[in-house]
Amino acid sequence: MGEEPSPVELEAFAMQRSAPFGGARPYEPAMMECVDDDDGNNGNGVKTSDEDKVAADRQPLQIDISDALSEKEKVKFTVHTTTTLPHFKKRESSVVRDHEEFTWLHNVYVENKDYAGIIIPPAPPCPDFDTSREKLQQLGEGEATMTKEEFAKMKQELEAEYLAIFKKTVVAHEVFLCRLAEHPVLGMDSNLQVFLEYEQELGVRGKNVKERLGDFLRGFVKTADELLIVGVKDTDDFFEKEKNFILEYHGRVKDSANRADRMTRALKDIAEDYSYISYAFCLLATHETGSLHRFFENASEMFEKYRKLQNRVASDQDLKLSDLLKYYARDTQAAKDLLYRRTRAQLDTDGATKGLERARLRGREIQVAEALQETTFRTFETISSTARKELAEFKQRRVAAFRKNLIETAELEMKHARTSLQVLTNVLANLKER
Amino acid sequence: MEDQSSWSKGIEPPPLRSAGGSEEGDVGFADKRITATEREEEDVVGGVHGGVLDCFDDDEGADIFTSAVSPSEVKSRISPDVPSLQLGGDSSRSNGMEAQMFDTSPDDADDLFAEATEEVSLESPEMPAVRPSDKAPTITPVSNTAKSVLNPDATNTPAAADQGARKLVSFRKTSEEVEESSGDTFDLHISVTDPEKVGEGMSAYMAYKVNTKTTLAMFSQKNYSVKRRFSDFLGLHEKLTDKHAHVGLIVPPAPEKSVIGMTKVKVGKEDPSSVEFLERRRSALERYLQRTSKHPTLMQDPDFRDFLEKDELPRAVNTQAFSGAGILRMVTKAADAVNKMTIKINESDLWFEEKQQQFDCLDQQLRKLHIGIESLVGHRKELSTSSAAFAKSTAMLGSSEDNTALARALSQLAEVEERVEQLHAEQCDADLYLFGELIADYIRLLSSIKAVFDQRGKCWQRWQDSQSMLLKKREAEAKLQWVNKPDKLQQAKEEIHEWEGKVEQGESEFELISKTIRKELSRFEKNRVKDFKNIIIQYIESLINTQQQLIKYWEAFLPEAKAIA
């Protein structure tokens, strides 16, 4: 764990290197699945070119997001690929993609029947800069009423917040691509190749209203089916157990994710309060003379430092706990989808078997029925076997990610608490000696 | 992480050890004189809560010393006279000092330092219930004679100052010993405990137990425990205000009424908000009594004593909002508000104007701070509840997890978060009670101070009115002189005499109130400085405690997380 630079340091590193709202080099993805070797080692943090070469030897397809630009409504990601795969035109390529194209890629996978037995990595969430935008607007409106320092400070904070959200979204997109790349089957998909290499825009428009409506309705059908599936008892013990587990787990992990979010938000609010209190003390200090003046100044500074630390605690908690839980909520959903597809296939097979029987009874169209039954059965079998593997991997992945993040959470909490303690004790000693 | 605080304005504190300046802005004359021994003073002040140095803070003692040192210096300072008694943290000691103060009377104007040594030798100070107000009239003549005595000695002033300084030092030391030996002799510990609901329905009320522990001679027993209700407290405040506010004493404000809070309690809802309300009120009442007891004059007020001692108090019906008295109060308040806007004292003494501005500023800033703290308290509560919720959901998650190590780690995480929640709840209490309530108290105190300034304004107005009346009477008399009506003339002369007296009285009242206010304000300032420092230190200590606990909890969790396979 010591090798990995902490997010704090990486943040500082990135901020030094990059311009505020663009070109942010993402730090290690929150979920360390990207540079996962086949022998199950977890990868390191920021990749250097040496590591790249070494990793490339082991990993045929390497993807990272080398740059990102935020424009008005959209974020554009520069996807950089290094590969040793033969069917790629170039060894290295760089293309610019926006969020919608990622979504398209995800859908392509989901709709591909061949991948029915695979847990499709969840799509990255849409970048959400709304809150930041609102605050920026508020700031602009309130500019007249604030002092220059206050304004500058708030602007700085807002920028930092924006940058943090920005980084998170970059990481989320990167993780998505990496997971696809490292999967033996999914990584070979031609659409992925197009996504990575095709230099023009993919010409993928977001779904229009009709398509969205179609999705919506399909969602309903799916939910109804899911309920049906929940009722259906699986003949296979393994899958029955898995199903129950996944269903329960999904609900709980989503719950946890929401509550972790609430906690993080409360922490952030507290940090903001301390900022305000620090400012109030500063005001008080300016009108005091003598020892109280110094006292208040020190208090003001201390609260400011403490606030920064609390902010760090909040953002680290956000990254390590909230994001972890949210990601696994989505991943568990993907696993659920897999189980759904399998059960769907099973029901299809059952239906085809019944059809075959009826056809045999009637003595007509037996071949057609037979063919159907066979295909459905084969589909079902394929899905089942891959599903077993996928689910086992899912478990492994989950445990590893939780382990890593829980350890990091604990370490970061301790680190920040120790630093806070240091700051507070120093100030206390300082104040007491007066 | 070691960023520069962007709030630091780089203001240099005023030079500390100059002859004229001292760290405590308004601390007063005595401090400023003792340049050579300021360092010692700091230590002593730190150790004994300044009670020692302030032994001179009694009216006469202070004035005498002031005059003794240098009349010219006195004039050059706009600053106030020696501050009145500072009653800091340890009420026992301060009260000890008080006792000594009340005892001394400045009969011997010549030997001012004999005064000091006399005080020093008081080993077991008694505590006669002497009222400073009785001595007040004697101040002026004494200091006047003192001044006249010393004028020829003007050249000796520096020496006298040093002598005084040295004597003061020695005094300080001795009084320190005296204090320490007298220890608990003069304490007055008041606490408010055990709110109990009496009665049912809308006529129910909460009775609080007021416990007094004292060894002061003016109380007949050592321990008291009486039951009081909220309106009793308000009644006490009314009485004290009526008696003392008009001479310029800062009467600590009583806690506010709250219809909503009380209704909830009356109706019998046992929810956390009414519990909190009761706790807030209880501690506010306690602080109110403690602050009143620390005021040298108010503490001796018989009404205050009755409040602490008597088993049964007459119901203070006047404090009810809709009583006759209540309505009268509201009307008077409205009238006052109008009048306040028109009284603008032709200020010969800039000090008062400065002070008023300063306090207005302070009021604004404290309000801002208070808003910040209330917001902090709210969010901390939210953090506490959300941590608890998270703990629960994590526990649930752990129970569905099939990997045993991870399951265990998750349940450990849940426990950690639960403990963290508890921690935050405690921190929240600290936020509220240490910080927030004190700031709120000070905001209310500032409004009392404003009231005191207004009283001064009224006094001035009365004086001015008397003067203009006198002028009228004189004019009338002059007119009558021409007309030659002997009986009317006689009457006019009598009236003039009467009004001359009133003018004199008005002037002296005004002088008195100004002086009292100065004293009160410097006492207030001292207390304020101390209170704020203490509170900030205590708050930081509570934060430190929280962080230490956090470290412990997460340290315990780490091995569990590492054990996940």
Short mmCIF file of N, CA and C in Angstrom, two decimals, chain A residues 149-150 153 245 248-249 252-253 255-256 259-260 262-263 266-267 269-270 273-274 276-284 286-288 290-297 300-304 306 308-309 312 321 325 395 398-399 402-403 406-407 410-411 413-414 417-421 424-425 427-428 431-432, chain B residues 1-3 5-11 13-14 23-25 361-362 365-366 368-369 372-373 375-376 379-380 382-383 385-387 389-390 392-394 396-397 399-403 406 409-410 413 417 431 435 528-529 532-533 536-537 539-541 543-544 547-548 550-551 554-555 557-558 561-562 564-565:
data_model
loop_
_atom_site.label_atom_id
_atom_site.label_comp_id
_atom_site.label_asym_id
_atom_site.label_seq_id
_atom_site.Cartn_x
_atom_site.Cartn_y
_atom_site.Cartn_z
N GLU A 149 -11.58 39.21 -1.35
CA GLU A 149 -10.94 37.98 -0.85
C GLU A 149 -11.93 36.84 -0.78
N GLU A 150 -13.11 37.19 -0.26
CA GLU A 150 -14.14 36.16 -0.12
C GLU A 150 -14.44 35.57 -1.48
N LYS A 153 -11.68 33.41 -2.79
CA LYS A 153 -11.63 32.15 -2.06
C LYS A 153 -12.71 31.19 -2.54
N PHE A 245 -28.68 -14.47 -3.44
CA PHE A 245 -27.62 -13.63 -2.91
C PHE A 245 -27.57 -12.28 -3.62
N GLU A 248 -30.51 -9.92 -2.89
CA GLU A 248 -30.43 -9.29 -1.57
C GLU A 248 -29.29 -8.28 -1.52
N TYR A 249 -28.17 -8.72 -2.02
CA TYR A 249 -26.97 -7.88 -1.97
C TYR A 249 -27.19 -6.57 -2.70
N ARG A 252 -29.10 -4.08 -0.72
CA ARG A 252 -28.37 -3.54 0.43
C ARG A 252 -27.22 -2.65 0.03
N VAL A 253 -26.58 -3.01 -1.06
CA VAL A 253 -25.44 -2.20 -1.44
C VAL A 253 -25.91 -0.83 -1.96
N ASP A 255 -28.55 0.69 -0.86
CA ASP A 255 -28.89 1.39 0.36
C ASP A 255 -27.64 2.01 0.98
N SER A 256 -26.62 1.18 1.14
CA SER A 256 -25.38 1.66 1.74
C SER A 256 -24.80 2.82 0.95
N ARG A 259 -26.60 5.98 1.74
CA ARG A 259 -26.33 6.51 3.07
C ARG A 259 -24.91 7.04 3.19
N ALA A 260 -24.00 6.37 2.49
CA ALA A 260 -22.62 6.87 2.51
C ALA A 260 -22.59 8.26 1.89
N ARG A 262 -24.97 10.46 1.93
CA ARG A 262 -25.51 11.41 2.91
C ARG A 262 -24.43 11.83 3.90
N MET A 263 -23.69 10.81 4.33
CA MET A 263 -22.64 11.08 5.32
C MET A 263 -21.61 12.04 4.75
N ALA A 266 -22.89 15.51 4.60
CA ALA A 266 -22.92 16.17 5.90
C ALA A 266 -21.51 16.66 6.26
N LEU A 267 -20.52 15.81 5.99
CA LEU A 267 -19.14 16.21 6.29
C LEU A 267 -18.75 17.45 5.50
N ASP A 269 -20.72 19.72 4.37
CA ASP A 269 -21.42 20.87 4.94
C ASP A 269 -20.72 21.40 6.16
N ILE A 270 -20.27 20.45 6.99
CA ILE A 270 -19.56 20.88 8.19
C ILE A 270 -18.30 21.65 7.82
N ASP A 273 -19.18 25.05 7.00
CA ASP A 273 -19.48 25.83 8.19
C ASP A 273 -18.22 26.35 8.84
N TYR A 274 -17.21 25.47 8.89
CA TYR A 274 -15.98 25.91 9.52
C TYR A 274 -15.35 27.04 8.73
N TYR A 276 -16.96 29.34 7.18
CA TYR A 276 -17.69 30.54 7.55
C TYR A 276 -17.27 31.02 8.93
N ILE A 277 -17.12 30.06 9.85
CA ILE A 277 -16.71 30.42 11.21
C ILE A 277 -15.33 31.05 11.19
N SER A 278 -14.47 30.49 10.37
CA SER A 278 -13.12 31.06 10.27
C SER A 278 -13.20 32.51 9.82
N TYR A 279 -14.06 32.74 8.85
CA TYR A 279 -14.21 34.10 8.34
C TYR A 279 -14.76 35.02 9.43
N ALA A 280 -15.74 34.50 10.19
CA ALA A 280 -16.33 35.31 11.26
C ALA A 280 -15.27 35.68 12.29
N PHE A 281 -14.41 34.72 12.62
CA PHE A 281 -13.36 35.02 13.57
C PHE A 281 -12.39 36.05 13.03
N CYS A 282 -12.16 35.95 11.73
CA CYS A 282 -11.25 36.92 11.13
C CYS A 282 -11.83 38.33 11.29
N LEU A 283 -13.11 38.45 11.04
CA LEU A 283 -13.77 39.74 11.22
C LEU A 283 -13.63 40.22 12.66
N LEU A 284 -13.91 39.29 13.57
CA LEU A 284 -13.80 39.65 14.98
C LEU A 284 -12.40 40.14 15.29
N THR A 286 -10.24 41.60 13.45
CA THR A 286 -9.85 42.91 12.94
C THR A 286 -10.30 44.03 13.86
N HIS A 287 -11.34 43.79 14.64
CA HIS A 287 -11.81 44.86 15.50
C HIS A 287 -11.31 44.75 16.92
N GLU A 288 -10.48 43.77 17.14
CA GLU A 288 -9.95 43.64 18.49
C GLU A 288 -8.55 44.19 18.55
N GLY A 290 -4.92 43.94 21.08
CA GLY A 290 -4.29 43.19 22.15
C GLY A 290 -4.35 41.68 21.95
N SER A 291 -4.37 40.99 23.05
CA SER A 291 -4.21 39.54 22.98
C SER A 291 -5.38 38.87 22.31
N LEU A 292 -6.55 39.44 22.49
CA LEU A 292 -7.73 38.82 21.90
C LEU A 292 -7.63 38.85 20.38
N HIS A 293 -7.00 39.88 19.89
CA HIS A 293 -6.82 40.00 18.45
C HIS A 293 -6.01 38.83 17.92
N ARG A 294 -4.88 38.60 18.57
CA ARG A 294 -4.01 37.50 18.16
C ARG A 294 -4.75 36.18 18.30
N PHE A 295 -5.47 36.09 19.38
CA PHE A 295 -6.22 34.88 19.68
C PHE A 295 -7.20 34.55 18.58
N PHE A 296 -7.98 35.56 18.23
CA PHE A 296 -8.98 35.34 17.19
C PHE A 296 -8.33 35.04 15.86
N GLU A 297 -7.24 35.71 15.58
CA GLU A 297 -6.55 35.44 14.32
C GLU A 297 -6.10 33.99 14.27
N SER A 300 -8.99 31.81 13.77
CA SER A 300 -9.45 31.87 12.39
C SER A 300 -8.60 31.00 11.48
N GLU A 301 -7.29 31.13 11.63
CA GLU A 301 -6.40 30.31 10.81
C GLU A 301 -6.61 28.84 11.06
N MET A 302 -6.75 28.52 12.35
CA MET A 302 -6.91 27.12 12.70
C MET A 302 -8.16 26.54 12.07
N PHE A 303 -9.25 27.29 12.16
CA PHE A 303 -10.49 26.78 11.59
C PHE A 303 -10.36 26.59 10.09
N GLU A 304 -9.62 27.48 9.48
CA GLU A 304 -9.42 27.36 8.05
C GLU A 304 -8.68 26.07 7.71
N TYR A 306 -8.40 23.43 9.61
CA TYR A 306 -9.24 22.31 10.01
C TYR A 306 -10.28 22.04 8.94
N LYS A 308 -10.01 22.60 5.76
CA LYS A 308 -9.40 21.94 4.62
C LYS A 308 -9.25 20.46 4.88
N LEU A 309 -8.84 20.15 6.12
CA LEU A 309 -8.68 18.73 6.45
C LEU A 309 -10.02 18.01 6.41
N ARG A 312 -10.90 17.19 3.01
CA ARG A 312 -10.16 16.02 2.52
C ARG A 312 -10.80 14.74 3.02
N LEU A 321 -15.35 5.06 -0.04
CA LEU A 321 -16.52 4.33 0.40
C LEU A 321 -17.70 4.52 -0.55
N LEU A 325 -19.17 1.71 -3.14
CA LEU A 325 -20.50 1.14 -3.00
C LEU A 325 -21.35 1.41 -4.23
N LYS A 395 -17.32 -12.22 -7.69
CA LYS A 395 -17.07 -12.33 -6.26
C LYS A 395 -15.65 -11.91 -5.92
N ARG A 398 -15.05 -8.29 -6.31
CA ARG A 398 -15.72 -7.52 -5.28
C ARG A 398 -14.92 -7.54 -4.00
N VAL A 399 -14.54 -8.77 -3.62
CA VAL A 399 -13.80 -8.89 -2.36
C VAL A 399 -12.51 -8.09 -2.42
N PHE A 402 -13.25 -4.32 -2.24
CA PHE A 402 -13.64 -3.91 -0.91
C PHE A 402 -12.44 -3.89 0.01
N ARG A 403 -11.64 -4.93 -0.11
CA ARG A 403 -10.47 -5.00 0.76
C ARG A 403 -9.60 -3.78 0.58
N LEU A 406 -11.41 -0.55 1.79
CA LEU A 406 -11.58 -0.45 3.23
C LEU A 406 -10.26 -0.15 3.90
N ILE A 407 -9.21 -0.81 3.43
CA ILE A 407 -7.90 -0.53 4.00
C ILE A 407 -7.54 0.93 3.77
N ALA A 410 -9.52 3.26 6.03
CA ALA A 410 -9.01 3.32 7.40
C ALA A 410 -7.71 4.11 7.46
N GLU A 411 -6.83 3.85 6.51
CA GLU A 411 -5.54 4.53 6.55
C GLU A 411 -5.69 6.03 6.36
N GLU A 413 -8.37 7.86 6.93
CA GLU A 413 -9.03 8.45 8.10
C GLU A 413 -8.02 8.69 9.21
N MET A 414 -7.19 7.68 9.41
CA MET A 414 -6.19 7.84 10.48
C MET A 414 -5.23 8.96 10.14
N ALA A 417 -6.90 12.23 10.62
CA ALA A 417 -7.13 12.50 12.04
C ALA A 417 -5.83 12.90 12.70
N ARG A 418 -4.76 12.21 12.32
CA ARG A 418 -3.47 12.56 12.94
C ARG A 418 -3.04 13.97 12.56
N THR A 419 -3.21 14.30 11.29
CA THR A 419 -2.83 15.66 10.89
C THR A 419 -3.68 16.69 11.62
N SER A 420 -4.99 16.43 11.68
CA SER A 420 -5.86 17.36 12.40
C SER A 420 -5.40 17.52 13.83
N LEU A 421 -5.10 16.38 14.43
CA LEU A 421 -4.65 16.41 15.82
C LEU A 421 -3.43 17.29 15.96
N LEU A 424 -4.39 20.94 15.62
CA LEU A 424 -5.12 21.42 16.78
C LEU A 424 -4.21 21.57 18.00
N THR A 425 -3.37 20.56 18.21
CA THR A 425 -2.50 20.63 19.40
C THR A 425 -1.55 21.80 19.29
N VAL A 427 -1.98 24.62 17.71
CA VAL A 427 -2.70 25.86 17.96
C VAL A 427 -3.00 26.01 19.44
N LEU A 428 -3.41 24.91 20.04
CA LEU A 428 -3.76 24.97 21.45
C LEU A 428 -2.57 25.41 22.28
N LEU A 431 -1.97 29.02 21.76
CA LEU A 431 -2.92 29.90 22.41
C LEU A 431 -2.74 29.90 23.92
N LYS A 432 -2.41 28.73 24.45
CA LYS A 432 -2.34 28.64 25.90
C LYS A 432 -1.17 29.40 26.45
N MET B 1 -0.86 21.07 2.64
CA MET B 1 -1.76 21.29 3.76
C MET B 1 -1.34 22.47 4.58
N GLU B 2 -0.16 22.89 4.41
CA GLU B 2 0.26 24.05 5.19
C GLU B 2 0.02 25.32 4.40
N ASP B 3 -1.13 25.39 3.83
CA ASP B 3 -1.43 26.60 3.05
C ASP B 3 -1.51 27.80 3.96
N SER B 5 -3.32 30.70 5.41
CA SER B 5 -4.73 30.99 5.57
C SER B 5 -5.06 32.22 4.77
N SER B 6 -6.06 32.08 3.96
CA SER B 6 -6.36 33.24 3.13
C SER B 6 -7.07 34.30 3.92
N TRP B 7 -7.41 33.98 5.13
CA TRP B 7 -8.10 34.97 5.94
C TRP B 7 -7.13 35.82 6.73
N SER B 8 -5.91 35.36 6.83
CA SER B 8 -4.97 36.12 7.64
C SER B 8 -4.74 37.46 7.02
N LYS B 9 -4.97 38.49 7.75
CA LYS B 9 -4.84 39.81 7.16
C LYS B 9 -3.52 40.46 7.54
N GLY B 10 -2.71 39.71 8.24
CA GLY B 10 -1.39 40.26 8.51
C GLY B 10 -1.42 41.52 9.33
N ILE B 11 -2.39 41.61 10.20
CA ILE B 11 -2.44 42.81 11.02
C ILE B 11 -1.53 42.61 12.20
N PRO B 13 -0.37 43.05 15.84
CA PRO B 13 -0.97 43.45 17.10
C PRO B 13 -0.25 44.68 17.62
N PRO B 14 -0.92 45.49 18.37
CA PRO B 14 -0.28 46.70 18.88
C PRO B 14 0.92 46.32 19.73
N GLU B 23 -1.26 44.62 26.87
CA GLU B 23 -1.96 43.65 26.04
C GLU B 23 -3.47 43.77 26.16
N GLU B 24 -3.90 43.95 27.35
CA GLU B 24 -5.34 44.05 27.56
C GLU B 24 -5.76 45.47 27.27
N GLY B 25 -6.38 45.65 26.17
CA GLY B 25 -6.70 47.00 25.72
C GLY B 25 -7.24 47.91 26.80
N CYS B 361 -20.41 47.05 16.36
CA CYS B 361 -19.61 46.19 15.48
C CYS B 361 -19.55 44.77 16.03
N LEU B 362 -19.20 44.71 17.31
CA LEU B 362 -19.06 43.40 17.95
C LEU B 362 -20.36 42.63 17.85
N GLN B 365 -20.77 41.14 14.45
CA GLN B 365 -19.86 40.03 14.18
C GLN B 365 -20.24 38.80 14.98
N LEU B 366 -20.64 39.03 16.21
CA LEU B 366 -21.03 37.88 17.00
C LEU B 366 -22.25 37.20 16.41
N LYS B 368 -22.96 37.03 13.33
CA LYS B 368 -22.49 36.25 12.18
C LYS B 368 -21.91 34.93 12.66
N LEU B 369 -21.06 35.05 13.66
CA LEU B 369 -20.43 33.84 14.19
C LEU B 369 -21.49 32.87 14.68
N GLY B 372 -23.02 30.92 11.99
CA GLY B 372 -22.12 29.85 11.56
C GLY B 372 -22.18 28.66 12.49
N ILE B 373 -22.18 28.97 13.79
CA ILE B 373 -22.16 27.87 14.75
C ILE B 373 -23.47 27.09 14.74
N SER B 375 -25.39 26.67 12.28
CA SER B 375 -25.36 25.85 11.08
C SER B 375 -24.48 24.62 11.31
N LEU B 376 -23.35 24.84 11.96
CA LEU B 376 -22.44 23.73 12.26
C LEU B 376 -23.14 22.69 13.11
N HIS B 379 -25.55 20.65 11.01
CA HIS B 379 -24.91 19.70 10.11
C HIS B 379 -24.25 18.57 10.89
N ARG B 380 -23.74 18.91 12.06
CA ARG B 380 -23.12 17.85 12.85
C ARG B 380 -24.16 16.82 13.25
N GLU B 382 -26.76 16.10 11.56
CA GLU B 382 -27.04 15.35 10.34
C GLU B 382 -25.96 14.28 10.14
N LEU B 383 -24.72 14.67 10.39
CA LEU B 383 -23.63 13.71 10.25
C LEU B 383 -23.81 12.56 11.20
N THR B 385 -26.64 11.40 12.53
CA THR B 385 -27.73 10.49 12.14
C THR B 385 -27.37 9.73 10.89
N SER B 386 -26.71 10.39 9.94
CA SER B 386 -26.40 9.67 8.71
C SER B 386 -25.33 8.61 8.96
N SER B 387 -24.43 8.88 9.92
CA SER B 387 -23.45 7.84 10.26
C SER B 387 -24.15 6.64 10.84
N ALA B 389 -27.22 5.70 10.28
CA ALA B 389 -27.93 5.00 9.20
C ALA B 389 -26.96 4.18 8.36
N PHE B 390 -25.80 4.78 8.09
CA PHE B 390 -24.81 4.06 7.30
C PHE B 390 -24.33 2.82 8.04
N LYS B 392 -25.95 1.02 10.05
CA LYS B 392 -26.97 -0.04 9.96
C LYS B 392 -26.91 -0.73 8.61
N SER B 393 -26.84 0.10 7.56
CA SER B 393 -26.88 -0.52 6.23
C SER B 393 -25.62 -1.33 5.98
N THR B 394 -24.49 -0.87 6.53
CA THR B 394 -23.26 -1.65 6.38
C THR B 394 -23.38 -2.99 7.09
N MET B 396 -26.08 -4.63 7.56
CA MET B 396 -26.94 -5.47 6.72
C MET B 396 -26.14 -6.06 5.57
N LEU B 397 -25.34 -5.19 4.97
CA LEU B 397 -24.53 -5.63 3.84
C LEU B 397 -23.59 -6.74 4.27
N SER B 399 -24.03 -8.81 6.56
CA SER B 399 -24.72 -10.06 6.83
C SER B 399 -25.09 -10.80 5.56
N SER B 400 -25.24 -10.08 4.43
CA SER B 400 -25.53 -10.83 3.21
C SER B 400 -24.26 -11.28 2.51
N GLU B 401 -23.14 -10.68 2.89
CA GLU B 401 -21.89 -11.02 2.24
C GLU B 401 -21.50 -12.45 2.55
N ASP B 402 -21.13 -13.21 1.50
CA ASP B 402 -20.82 -14.60 1.80
C ASP B 402 -19.36 -14.85 2.10
N ASN B 403 -18.50 -13.95 1.65
CA ASN B 403 -17.10 -14.12 2.02
C ASN B 403 -16.96 -13.77 3.49
N LEU B 406 -14.69 -10.79 4.63
CA LEU B 406 -15.26 -9.51 4.24
C LEU B 406 -16.49 -9.20 5.08
N ALA B 409 -15.33 -7.96 8.31
CA ALA B 409 -14.80 -6.60 8.18
C ALA B 409 -15.93 -5.59 8.07
N LEU B 410 -16.95 -5.96 7.29
CA LEU B 410 -18.06 -5.02 7.12
C LEU B 410 -18.80 -4.80 8.43
N LEU B 413 -16.79 -2.51 10.37
CA LEU B 413 -16.96 -1.16 9.84
C LEU B 413 -18.23 -0.54 10.41
N GLU B 417 -18.49 2.84 12.60
CA GLU B 417 -19.33 3.98 12.23
C GLU B 417 -20.31 4.32 13.35
N ASP B 431 -20.16 21.61 20.49
CA ASP B 431 -20.37 22.76 19.59
C ASP B 431 -21.42 23.67 20.16
N PHE B 435 -19.76 26.58 22.65
CA PHE B 435 -19.55 27.66 21.73
C PHE B 435 -20.81 28.49 21.53
N ARG B 528 -15.11 39.33 29.04
CA ARG B 528 -15.29 38.89 27.66
C ARG B 528 -14.03 38.25 27.14
N VAL B 529 -12.93 38.96 27.34
CA VAL B 529 -11.65 38.43 26.85
C VAL B 529 -11.42 37.05 27.43
N PHE B 532 -13.99 34.35 26.14
CA PHE B 532 -13.74 33.92 24.78
C PHE B 532 -12.51 33.04 24.69
N LYS B 533 -11.48 33.48 25.36
CA LYS B 533 -10.26 32.65 25.31
C LYS B 533 -10.56 31.26 25.84
N ILE B 536 -12.71 29.16 23.49
CA ILE B 536 -12.03 28.67 22.30
C ILE B 536 -11.10 27.54 22.68
N ILE B 537 -10.39 27.72 23.78
CA ILE B 537 -9.47 26.66 24.20
C ILE B 537 -10.25 25.38 24.49
N TYR B 539 -13.06 24.47 23.32
CA TYR B 539 -13.60 23.90 22.10
C TYR B 539 -12.54 23.15 21.33
N ILE B 540 -11.35 23.76 21.25
CA ILE B 540 -10.26 23.09 20.56
C ILE B 540 -9.95 21.77 21.26
N GLU B 541 -9.98 21.80 22.58
CA GLU B 541 -9.72 20.56 23.31
C GLU B 541 -10.75 19.50 22.97
N LEU B 543 -12.32 19.21 20.16
CA LEU B 543 -12.00 18.73 18.81
C LEU B 543 -10.83 17.75 18.88
N ILE B 544 -9.86 18.09 19.68
CA ILE B 544 -8.69 17.21 19.82
C ILE B 544 -9.14 15.84 20.32
N GLN B 547 -10.69 13.83 17.56
CA GLN B 547 -9.72 13.29 16.60
C GLN B 547 -8.98 12.11 17.21
N GLN B 548 -8.64 12.23 18.48
CA GLN B 548 -7.92 11.11 19.10
C GLN B 548 -8.77 9.85 19.10
N LEU B 550 -11.13 9.15 17.03
CA LEU B 550 -11.24 8.67 15.67
C LEU B 550 -10.04 7.81 15.30
N ILE B 551 -8.85 8.32 15.67
CA ILE B 551 -7.65 7.55 15.37
C ILE B 551 -7.75 6.16 16.00
N TRP B 554 -10.27 3.83 14.06
CA TRP B 554 -9.83 3.36 12.76
C TRP B 554 -8.61 2.45 12.87
N GLU B 555 -7.80 2.73 13.85
CA GLU B 555 -6.66 1.83 14.07
C GLU B 555 -7.11 0.43 14.40
N PHE B 557 -9.80 -0.87 13.41
CA PHE B 557 -10.46 -1.47 12.26
C PHE B 557 -9.47 -1.97 11.22
N LEU B 558 -8.35 -1.29 11.11
CA LEU B 558 -7.43 -1.57 10.00
C LEU B 558 -7.04 -3.05 9.88
N ALA B 561 -9.64 -5.03 8.17
CA ALA B 561 -9.71 -4.82 6.72
C ALA B 561 -8.59 -5.57 6.02
N LYS B 562 -7.41 -5.55 6.66
CA LYS B 562 -6.27 -6.22 6.03
C LYS B 562 -6.46 -7.72 6.01
N ILE B 564 -8.95 -9.38 5.19
CA ILE B 564 -9.84 -9.90 4.15
C ILE B 564 -9.01 -10.64 3.12
N ALA B 565 -9.47 -11.83 2.82
CA ALA B 565 -8.73 -12.62 1.84
C ALA B 565 -9.47 -12.66 0.52
#
